[in-house]
Coordinates of C-alpha atoms in Angstrom, one line a residue:
X9 CA 71.2 -7.3 -74.5
X10 CA 70.3 -5.2 -71.5
X11 CA 72.8 -2.6 -72.7
X12 CA 70.5 -1.8 -75.7
X13 CA 67.8 -0.7 -73.3
X14 CA 69.8 2.4 -72.4
X15 CA 70.6 4.8 -75.2
X16 CA 71.5 8.5 -75.5
X17 CA 69.7 11.0 -77.7
X18 CA 71.8 11.8 -80.7
X19 CA 69.6 14.3 -82.6
X20 CA 67.0 16.9 -81.6
X21 CA 65.0 15.6 -84.5
X22 CA 64.3 12.4 -82.6
X23 CA 60.8 12.2 -80.9
X24 CA 59.6 10.0 -78.0
X25 CA 56.2 9.1 -76.8
X26 CA 55.2 10.1 -73.3
X27 CA 52.0 8.7 -71.7
X28 CA 50.0 11.7 -70.5
X29 CA 46.9 10.2 -68.8
X30 CA 44.5 8.8 -71.4
X31 CA 46.6 10.5 -74.2
X32 CA 50.1 10.9 -75.4
X33 CA 52.7 13.6 -76.0
X34 CA 55.3 13.3 -78.8
X35 CA 58.3 15.4 -78.0
X36 CA 62.0 15.7 -78.4
X37 CA 64.7 15.6 -75.7
X38 CA 68.1 17.4 -75.5
X39 CA 71.0 15.7 -77.2
X40 CA 72.8 13.6 -74.7
X41 CA 69.7 12.8 -72.6
X42 CA 69.6 9.2 -71.4
X43 CA 66.6 7.1 -72.4
X44 CA 65.9 4.0 -70.4
X45 CA 63.5 1.3 -71.8
X46 CA 61.9 -1.6 -70.1
X47 CA 63.1 -5.1 -71.0
X48 CA 61.1 -7.1 -73.6
X49 CA 58.8 -9.9 -72.4
X50 CA 60.5 -13.1 -71.3
X51 CA 59.3 -16.3 -72.9
X52 CA 56.3 -17.5 -70.9
X53 CA 55.9 -21.0 -69.4
X54 CA 54.6 -23.3 -72.1
X55 CA 52.7 -25.8 -69.9
X56 CA 51.1 -23.9 -67.1
X57 CA 49.2 -26.9 -65.6
X58 CA 52.5 -28.8 -65.3
X59 CA 54.2 -25.8 -63.8
X60 CA 51.5 -25.3 -61.2
X61 CA 51.6 -29.0 -60.3
X62 CA 55.4 -28.9 -60.0
X63 CA 55.3 -25.8 -57.8
X64 CA 52.6 -27.1 -55.3
X65 CA 53.9 -30.6 -55.1
X66 CA 57.6 -29.7 -54.8
X67 CA 57.3 -26.5 -52.7
X68 CA 60.0 -24.6 -51.0
X69 CA 60.6 -25.4 -47.3
X70 CA 57.1 -26.9 -47.0
X71 CA 55.3 -30.3 -47.4
X72 CA 53.6 -31.0 -50.8
X73 CA 50.2 -29.5 -51.0
X74 CA 48.5 -32.9 -51.5
X75 CA 50.2 -34.1 -48.3
X76 CA 48.7 -31.2 -46.3
X77 CA 45.1 -31.8 -47.5
X78 CA 42.8 -34.2 -45.6
X79 CA 39.1 -35.0 -45.6
X80 CA 37.0 -32.8 -43.3
X81 CA 39.5 -29.9 -43.0
X82 CA 38.6 -26.2 -43.4
X83 CA 40.5 -24.7 -46.4
X84 CA 40.5 -21.0 -47.3
X85 CA 42.0 -19.7 -50.5
X86 CA 42.9 -16.0 -50.5
X87 CA 43.8 -14.2 -53.7
X88 CA 45.0 -10.8 -54.8
X89 CA 42.3 -8.2 -55.7
X90 CA 42.0 -6.1 -58.9
X91 CA 44.8 -3.8 -58.0
X92 CA 47.1 -6.4 -59.7
X93 CA 48.2 -6.7 -62.4
X94 CA 48.0 -3.4 -64.4
X95 CA 46.2 -3.5 -66.9
X96 CA 44.0 -6.5 -65.8
X97 CA 45.0 -9.8 -67.3
X98 CA 43.2 -11.4 -70.2
X99 CA 41.2 -14.5 -69.2
X100 CA 42.0 -17.0 -68.0
X101 CA 43.6 -15.0 -65.2
X102 CA 46.5 -17.0 -63.6
X103 CA 44.6 -16.8 -60.3
X104 CA 41.8 -18.8 -61.9
X105 CA 44.2 -21.4 -63.2
X106 CA 45.9 -21.9 -59.8
X107 CA 42.6 -21.9 -57.9
X108 CA 41.1 -24.5 -60.3
X109 CA 44.2 -26.7 -59.6
X110 CA 43.8 -26.3 -55.9
X111 CA 40.1 -27.1 -56.0
X112 CA 40.7 -30.2 -58.0
X113 CA 43.1 -31.4 -55.3
X114 CA 40.6 -30.5 -52.5
X115 CA 37.9 -32.5 -54.4
X116 CA 40.1 -35.5 -54.7
X117 CA 40.6 -35.5 -50.9
X118 CA 36.9 -35.1 -50.2
X119 CA 37.2 -31.6 -48.9
X120 CA 34.0 -29.5 -49.3
X121 CA 34.5 -26.7 -46.7
X122 CA 36.4 -24.3 -49.0
X123 CA 36.0 -20.5 -49.1
X124 CA 37.6 -18.1 -51.5
X125 CA 38.3 -14.6 -50.2
X126 CA 39.4 -11.5 -52.3
X127 CA 42.2 -9.8 -50.3
X128 CA 41.0 -6.3 -50.6
X129 CA 42.3 -4.9 -47.4
X130 CA 41.1 -1.3 -47.3
X131 CA 40.5 -1.2 -51.0
X132 CA 37.0 -1.1 -52.5
X133 CA 35.0 -4.3 -52.8
X134 CA 35.2 -6.1 -56.1
X135 CA 31.9 -6.3 -58.1
X136 CA 30.5 -9.6 -59.1
X137 CA 31.7 -9.1 -62.7
X138 CA 35.2 -8.2 -61.5
X139 CA 35.3 -11.4 -59.3
X140 CA 34.0 -13.4 -62.2
X141 CA 36.8 -12.1 -64.5
X142 CA 39.5 -13.2 -62.0
X143 CA 38.2 -16.6 -61.1
X144 CA 36.2 -17.6 -64.2
X145 CA 32.6 -18.6 -64.8
X146 CA 32.7 -22.1 -63.3
X147 CA 34.2 -21.1 -60.0
X148 CA 32.0 -18.0 -59.8
X149 CA 28.8 -20.0 -60.3
X150 CA 29.8 -22.7 -57.8
X151 CA 31.0 -20.4 -55.0
X152 CA 29.5 -16.9 -55.2
X153 CA 28.3 -15.3 -53.0
X154 CA 28.3 -17.6 -49.9
X155 CA 31.8 -19.1 -50.4
X156 CA 33.4 -16.5 -52.7
X157 CA 33.4 -13.0 -51.3
X158 CA 35.4 -9.9 -50.4
X159 CA 37.3 -9.5 -47.1
X160 CA 35.6 -7.0 -44.8
X161 CA 38.1 -5.0 -42.7
X162 CA 35.2 -3.4 -40.8
X163 CA 33.2 -6.4 -39.8
X164 CA 33.6 -6.8 -36.0
X165 CA 32.4 -10.4 -36.0
X166 CA 34.5 -11.3 -39.0
X167 CA 37.9 -10.3 -37.5
X168 CA 40.1 -12.1 -35.0
X169 CA 42.7 -10.5 -32.7
X170 CA 45.9 -12.6 -32.9
X171 CA 47.9 -10.4 -30.5
X172 CA 50.8 -8.0 -30.7
X173 CA 54.4 -8.3 -32.0
X174 CA 57.4 -7.9 -29.8
X175 CA 57.3 -4.2 -30.7
X176 CA 53.7 -3.9 -29.7
X177 CA 52.1 -3.7 -33.2
X178 CA 48.6 -5.1 -33.2
X179 CA 47.7 -7.9 -35.6
X180 CA 44.1 -8.7 -36.6
X181 CA 43.1 -11.3 -39.1
X182 CA 40.0 -12.3 -41.1
X183 CA 38.2 -14.7 -38.8
X184 CA 37.6 -17.3 -41.4
X185 CA 41.4 -17.2 -42.3
X186 CA 42.4 -17.4 -38.6
X187 CA 40.2 -20.4 -37.9
X188 CA 41.0 -22.4 -41.1
X189 CA 43.0 -25.6 -41.0
X190 CA 44.9 -24.5 -44.1
X191 CA 45.2 -21.0 -45.7
X192 CA 46.4 -20.9 -49.3
X193 CA 47.3 -17.5 -50.7
X194 CA 47.3 -17.1 -54.5
X195 CA 49.4 -14.1 -55.5
X196 CA 50.2 -12.4 -58.8
X197 CA 53.4 -10.3 -58.9
X198 CA 53.9 -7.3 -61.1
X199 CA 56.5 -5.4 -59.1
X200 CA 58.8 -5.9 -56.2
X201 CA 56.2 -4.2 -54.0
X202 CA 53.8 -7.2 -54.2
X203 CA 53.7 -10.5 -52.4
X204 CA 55.6 -11.9 -49.4
X205 CA 54.2 -11.1 -45.9
X206 CA 52.4 -8.1 -47.4
X207 CA 49.9 -10.5 -48.9
X208 CA 48.1 -11.4 -45.7
X209 CA 49.2 -8.5 -43.6
X210 CA 47.6 -5.9 -45.8
X211 CA 45.0 -8.1 -47.6
X212 CA 42.9 -9.7 -44.8
X213 CA 43.5 -7.5 -41.8
X214 CA 42.2 -4.1 -40.7
X215 CA 43.1 -0.4 -40.1
X216 CA 44.4 -1.2 -36.6
X217 CA 46.9 -3.6 -38.2
X218 CA 47.9 -1.4 -41.2
X219 CA 48.3 1.8 -39.3
X220 CA 51.6 0.5 -37.8
X221 CA 53.3 0.7 -41.2
X222 CA 51.0 2.7 -43.4
X223 CA 51.6 6.0 -41.6
X224 CA 53.3 9.3 -42.3
X225 CA 56.5 8.6 -40.3
X226 CA 57.0 5.2 -41.8
X227 CA 56.3 6.0 -45.4
X228 CA 58.4 9.2 -45.3
X229 CA 61.5 7.5 -43.9
X230 CA 61.5 4.2 -45.7
X231 CA 62.5 3.5 -49.3
X232 CA 60.3 0.6 -50.2
X233 CA 62.9 -0.9 -52.6
X234 CA 65.5 -1.2 -49.9
X235 CA 63.9 -3.9 -47.6
X236 CA 67.0 -4.7 -45.4
X237 CA 67.1 -1.1 -44.2
X238 CA 63.4 -0.3 -44.5
X239 CA 61.5 0.1 -41.2
X240 CA 58.3 -0.4 -43.2
X241 CA 59.4 -3.9 -44.2
X242 CA 60.5 -4.7 -40.7
X243 CA 57.1 -4.0 -39.3
X244 CA 55.5 -6.1 -42.1
X245 CA 57.8 -8.9 -41.3
X246 CA 57.1 -8.9 -37.6
X247 CA 53.3 -8.9 -38.2
X248 CA 53.6 -11.6 -40.9
X249 CA 55.7 -13.8 -38.7
X250 CA 53.1 -13.5 -35.9
X251 CA 50.4 -14.6 -38.3
X252 CA 52.6 -17.6 -39.4
X253 CA 52.7 -18.7 -35.7
X254 CA 48.9 -19.0 -35.7
X255 CA 47.9 -20.4 -39.0
X256 CA 49.0 -23.1 -41.5
X257 CA 49.9 -21.0 -44.5
X258 CA 50.8 -22.2 -48.0
X259 CA 51.9 -19.3 -50.2
X260 CA 51.7 -19.5 -54.1
X261 CA 53.3 -16.6 -56.0
X262 CA 53.2 -16.1 -59.7
X263 CA 55.3 -13.7 -61.8
X264 CA 54.1 -12.2 -65.1
X265 CA 56.2 -11.0 -68.0
X266 CA 56.2 -7.5 -69.5
X267 CA 53.7 -8.2 -72.3
X268 CA 51.4 -5.3 -71.3
X269 CA 49.3 -4.6 -74.4
X270 CA 47.4 -6.7 -77.0
X271 CA 48.8 -6.6 -80.5
X272 CA 47.0 -3.5 -81.6
X273 CA 48.9 -1.5 -79.0
X274 CA 52.1 -3.7 -78.7
X275 CA 54.3 -1.0 -80.4
X276 CA 53.9 1.1 -77.2
X277 CA 56.2 -1.2 -75.3
X278 CA 59.0 -1.1 -77.9
X279 CA 61.6 1.7 -78.7
X280 CA 60.3 4.3 -81.1
X281 CA 63.2 3.7 -83.5
X282 CA 62.1 0.0 -83.9
X283 CA 58.7 0.9 -85.3
X284 CA 57.7 0.0 -88.8
X285 CA 56.3 2.9 -90.9
X286 CA 52.8 1.6 -90.6
X287 CA 53.1 1.3 -86.8
X288 CA 54.2 4.9 -86.6
X289 CA 51.3 6.0 -88.8
X290 CA 48.9 4.0 -86.6
X291 CA 50.3 5.5 -83.4
X292 CA 49.9 9.1 -84.7
X293 CA 46.3 8.4 -85.9
X294 CA 45.4 7.1 -82.5
X295 CA 47.3 10.0 -80.8
X296 CA 45.5 12.6 -82.8
X297 CA 42.1 10.9 -82.5
X298 CA 42.6 10.7 -78.7
X299 CA 43.4 14.4 -78.5
X300 CA 40.1 15.4 -80.1
X301 CA 37.9 12.6 -78.6
X302 CA 35.9 13.3 -75.4
X303 CA 37.4 12.1 -72.1
X304 CA 34.7 9.5 -71.6
X305 CA 35.5 7.8 -74.9
X306 CA 39.3 7.7 -74.3
X307 CA 38.6 6.4 -70.8
X308 CA 36.4 3.5 -72.1
X309 CA 38.9 2.5 -74.7
X310 CA 41.8 2.3 -72.2
X311 CA 39.9 0.6 -69.4
X312 CA 38.6 -2.0 -71.8
X313 CA 42.2 -3.2 -72.5
X314 CA 43.2 -6.6 -71.0
X315 CA 46.9 -7.5 -71.0
X316 CA 48.2 -10.7 -72.6
X317 CA 50.7 -11.4 -69.9
X318 CA 52.7 -14.6 -70.0
X319 CA 53.6 -16.4 -66.7
X320 CA 57.3 -16.7 -66.2
X321 CA 57.5 -18.0 -62.6
X322 CA 55.4 -20.0 -60.2
X323 CA 56.6 -20.7 -56.7
X324 CA 54.9 -22.3 -53.7
X325 CA 55.7 -23.1 -50.0
X326 CA 56.9 -21.1 -47.1
X327 CA 56.2 -17.4 -47.6
X328 CA 59.7 -15.8 -47.1
X329 CA 61.5 -18.5 -49.1
X330 CA 58.9 -18.3 -51.9
X331 CA 59.1 -14.5 -52.1
X332 CA 62.9 -14.6 -52.4
X333 CA 62.5 -16.7 -55.6
X334 CA 59.8 -14.4 -56.8
X335 CA 62.0 -11.3 -56.5
X336 CA 64.8 -13.0 -58.4
X337 CA 62.5 -13.8 -61.3
X338 CA 61.1 -10.3 -61.3
X339 CA 64.6 -8.9 -61.4
X340 CA 65.3 -11.1 -64.5
X341 CA 62.3 -9.7 -66.2
X342 CA 62.3 -6.1 -65.0
X343 CA 65.7 -4.8 -63.8
X344 CA 67.8 -2.5 -65.9
X345 CA 71.2 -1.6 -64.4
X346 CA 72.0 2.1 -64.6
X347 CA 75.3 3.9 -64.0
X348 CA 74.9 7.0 -62.0
X349 CA 72.1 9.3 -60.9
X350 CA 70.6 12.2 -62.9
X351 CA 69.9 15.9 -62.1
X352 CA 66.5 15.6 -64.0
X353 CA 64.3 12.5 -64.4
X354 CA 61.4 12.5 -66.7
X355 CA 58.5 10.0 -66.8
X356 CA 55.2 9.7 -68.6
X357 CA 52.2 9.1 -66.2
X358 CA 49.7 6.6 -67.7
X359 CA 46.0 6.4 -67.3
X360 CA 46.1 3.5 -64.8
X361 CA 47.3 2.8 -61.3
X362 CA 46.5 0.2 -58.6
X363 CA 43.5 2.1 -57.3
X364 CA 41.6 3.3 -60.4
X365 CA 41.0 0.1 -62.2
X366 CA 37.6 0.6 -63.8
X367 CA 37.6 4.0 -62.1
X368 CA 39.1 7.5 -62.5
X369 CA 42.6 8.7 -61.8
X370 CA 41.9 11.6 -59.4
X371 CA 44.6 14.1 -58.5
X372 CA 45.6 12.3 -55.3
X373 CA 46.0 9.0 -57.1
X374 CA 48.2 10.8 -59.8
X375 CA 50.3 12.2 -57.0
X376 CA 50.7 8.7 -55.4
X377 CA 51.4 7.0 -58.8
X378 CA 54.1 9.5 -59.8
X379 CA 56.1 10.7 -56.8
X380 CA 55.2 7.5 -55.0
X381 CA 55.1 4.3 -57.0
X382 CA 57.0 5.4 -60.1
X383 CA 59.6 7.1 -58.0
X384 CA 60.1 3.8 -56.2
X385 CA 60.4 1.8 -59.4
X386 CA 63.3 3.9 -60.4
X387 CA 65.0 3.6 -57.0
X388 CA 66.4 0.1 -56.5
X389 CA 69.9 0.5 -55.0
X390 CA 69.5 4.2 -54.8
X391 CA 67.2 6.7 -56.6
X392 CA 67.7 7.4 -60.3
X393 CA 67.3 11.1 -59.4
X394 CA 69.9 12.7 -57.3
X395 CA 68.6 14.2 -54.1
X396 CA 67.4 17.8 -54.7
X397 CA 67.0 17.2 -58.4
X398 CA 63.9 17.7 -60.5
X399 CA 61.2 15.2 -61.3
X400 CA 59.2 15.8 -64.5
X401 CA 55.9 13.9 -65.2
X402 CA 53.5 14.3 -68.0
X403 CA 49.8 14.2 -67.0
X404 CA 46.9 16.6 -67.4
X405 CA 46.1 16.7 -63.7
X406 CA 42.4 16.9 -64.3
X407 CA 40.1 17.5 -61.3
X408 CA 38.0 14.4 -61.7
X409 CA 36.8 12.0 -59.0
X410 CA 34.8 8.8 -59.0
X411 CA 32.4 9.7 -56.2
X412 CA 31.2 6.1 -55.7
X413 CA 34.8 4.6 -55.4
X414 CA 36.6 7.5 -53.8
X415 CA 34.2 9.5 -51.6
X416 CA 36.7 10.2 -48.9
X417 CA 39.2 11.4 -51.5
X418 CA 36.7 14.1 -52.5
X419 CA 36.5 15.3 -48.9
X420 CA 40.3 15.0 -48.4
X421 CA 40.8 17.1 -51.5
X422 CA 38.4 19.9 -50.4
X423 CA 39.0 19.9 -46.6
X424 CA 42.4 18.6 -45.8
X425 CA 44.7 19.7 -48.6
X426 CA 43.7 23.3 -48.5
X427 CA 44.9 23.3 -44.8
X428 CA 48.2 21.4 -45.2
X429 CA 50.3 19.3 -47.5
X430 CA 52.6 18.2 -44.7
X431 CA 52.0 14.5 -44.1
X432 CA 53.0 14.7 -40.5
X433 CA 50.6 17.6 -40.0
X434 CA 47.7 16.1 -41.9
X435 CA 48.0 12.9 -39.8
X436 CA 46.0 14.6 -37.1
X437 CA 43.0 14.5 -39.6
X438 CA 43.4 10.7 -40.2
X439 CA 41.3 9.3 -37.3
X440 CA 38.3 11.4 -38.3
X441 CA 38.4 9.7 -41.8
X442 CA 39.4 6.3 -40.5
X443 CA 36.5 6.0 -38.1
X444 CA 33.9 8.0 -40.1
X445 CA 30.6 6.0 -40.0
X446 CA 29.6 7.1 -43.5
X447 CA 32.9 6.0 -45.1
X448 CA 32.7 2.7 -43.2
X449 CA 29.2 2.1 -44.5
X450 CA 30.2 2.9 -48.1
X451 CA 33.2 0.6 -47.8
X452 CA 31.2 -2.3 -46.5
X453 CA 27.9 -1.9 -48.4
X454 CA 28.9 0.0 -51.6
X455 CA 32.1 0.0 -53.6
X456 CA 34.2 2.7 -51.8
X457 CA 37.8 2.7 -50.7
X458 CA 38.2 2.9 -47.0
X459 CA 38.0 6.4 -45.5
X460 CA 41.6 6.4 -44.6
X461 CA 42.9 5.5 -48.0
X462 CA 43.6 9.0 -49.4
X463 CA 46.0 9.6 -46.5
X464 CA 48.0 6.6 -47.4
X465 CA 48.2 7.8 -51.0
X466 CA 49.5 11.2 -49.9
X467 CA 52.0 9.6 -47.6
X468 CA 53.3 7.4 -50.4
X469 CA 53.7 10.3 -52.8
X470 CA 55.3 12.6 -50.2
X471 CA 58.6 10.6 -50.1
X472 CA 59.5 11.3 -53.7
X473 CA 58.2 14.8 -53.5
X474 CA 60.3 15.7 -50.4
X475 CA 63.4 14.0 -51.9
X476 CA 63.2 16.0 -55.1
X477 CA 64.0 19.7 -55.2
X478 CA 61.1 20.4 -57.6
X479 CA 58.3 18.4 -59.2
X480 CA 56.9 19.6 -62.6
X481 CA 53.8 18.3 -64.4
X482 CA 53.8 18.9 -68.2
X483 CA 50.3 19.8 -69.4
X484 CA 49.0 19.9 -65.9
X485 CA 46.0 21.9 -64.7
X486 CA 47.5 24.8 -62.8
X487 CA 44.8 25.0 -60.2
X488 CA 45.2 21.3 -59.4
X489 CA 49.0 21.6 -59.4
X490 CA 48.9 24.5 -56.9
X491 CA 46.9 22.4 -54.5
X492 CA 49.3 19.5 -54.9
X493 CA 52.3 21.8 -54.4
X494 CA 53.9 21.1 -57.8
X495 CA 54.6 23.2 -60.9
X496 CA 53.4 23.0 -64.5
X497 CA 54.9 23.4 -67.9
X498 CA 53.4 23.4 -71.4
X499 CA 55.9 21.0 -72.9
X500 CA 58.7 18.7 -71.9
X501 CA 61.3 21.1 -73.3
X502 CA 59.8 24.0 -71.2
X503 CA 59.9 21.8 -68.1
X504 CA 63.6 21.0 -68.7
X505 CA 64.3 24.8 -69.0
X506 CA 62.6 25.4 -65.7
X507 CA 64.6 22.6 -64.2
X508 CA 67.9 24.0 -65.6
X509 CA 67.1 27.4 -64.0
X510 CA 66.2 25.9 -60.7
X511 CA 69.4 23.7 -60.6
X512 CA 71.6 26.5 -61.9
X513 CA 73.1 24.2 -64.5
X514 CA 73.2 24.8 -68.3
X515 CA 73.9 21.2 -69.0
X516 CA 72.3 19.0 -66.4
X517 CA 72.2 15.2 -66.7
X518 CA 68.8 14.0 -67.8
X519 CA 67.2 10.5 -67.8
X520 CA 63.9 9.5 -69.3
X521 CA 62.3 6.6 -67.5
X522 CA 60.3 5.3 -70.5
X523 CA 57.0 3.6 -69.8
X524 CA 55.4 1.2 -70.8
X525 CA 56.1 -1.5 -69.8
X526 CA 56.5 -1.4 -66.0
X527 CA 60.2 -2.0 -65.1
X528 CA 62.7 -1.1 -62.4
X529 CA 66.1 0.7 -62.4
X530 CA 69.0 -0.6 -60.3
X531 CA 71.2 2.4 -59.9
X532 CA 74.9 1.9 -59.3

């Protein structure tokens, strides 16, 4: 059935939807262009409670969870923050279901010293309502705020220095985590970029730890989707294994299917030629309405959506063994095998990425989402785009910022980017942002991303940008595009013509990486 996910345009009368921020484009593609769709949702696990019990009591390369629990011990449950999944999951979130299961087992063993920590790393703190959505009312009322809280990567008393790896990379860890008798990580996997050692190494550490892999050199030379050869992964692994030497760690990873939207928007995740007439009419009514509605209304509609994901995999035990099974299940759900690279790759950029949940997709986040994350999703095996080809994205590139969530982004946009777009050159500005007292205060006491965060986003996006010969944004604001170092076009067809001229080819190969849902391409 996977063959049906790849089709070729047969007529210029055909039209395709392209996410364009909070709106859509409805455009044609040249005859012969390859359109790649994401796989439909796999059937979810019917009995989640039984599946959770099976996973934790029959773990991979570890003792059963109940055998590891004993009266009087200090247990810390760490869980992924709101950057996963996208969109946020309808209640009950799978993290709530798993944590409730763990807490019952702790109660049966007479354990009352239990803390729950949101693994925000250098992300913004989650609000009480956001925490409540993930863990549910009962857990929230029982634990918040003294025993349910966000990790603080800038709390000098709340961090513990574990040491250095054999290559000299520092490793700091949340003190409560480091001093616990048992640490249980509850993960939710949406892409191959999630889970594994990354859970603890990025979620409950600090800048001094992250800077060894989140830096311009590492992120410009490492394809994230190629772990065996990725220096980024090797550093993560060294730091993760050092952590494993100091704590008792029980990893629980869950995998969601591709059921991204509730029924009212479910047609978006199906091929256009499968729509019923009334679905097509509904889509165009919504598209036209969104085109004339104010930004704030469109923003509120999209950010109110919660995804009806089904759980297709639950694995528990030793972190590396667990993650291996997680990646296999993700591949079952998400991977589409593609024969050959393309001269031009097109992709619609949606309204949401990991760092603007309940927030605004500013230009730097658009850059990271497109030439960073989306480029990596189409690059398992090797990139869908041939080196030096043209990337085309559809997004308005508006110059909007959420000043509470992204204060350092505003300053990065106005002071760093006008001076340089070269990641290696801009790295000299990084310490001034990383150690800025104002940004640290806003990270700790308000709801701001860490001061260094925009640098990481730029580094992520720079790999795809430097790999491509040209990057074009359809409907993009020209002023914003100029600062990002990309070009603009008024339509997909105009962007293709610009790409043809750049490539010097009258009939280049074209692939449309058709979102939603999120999926990956394995290119052979």
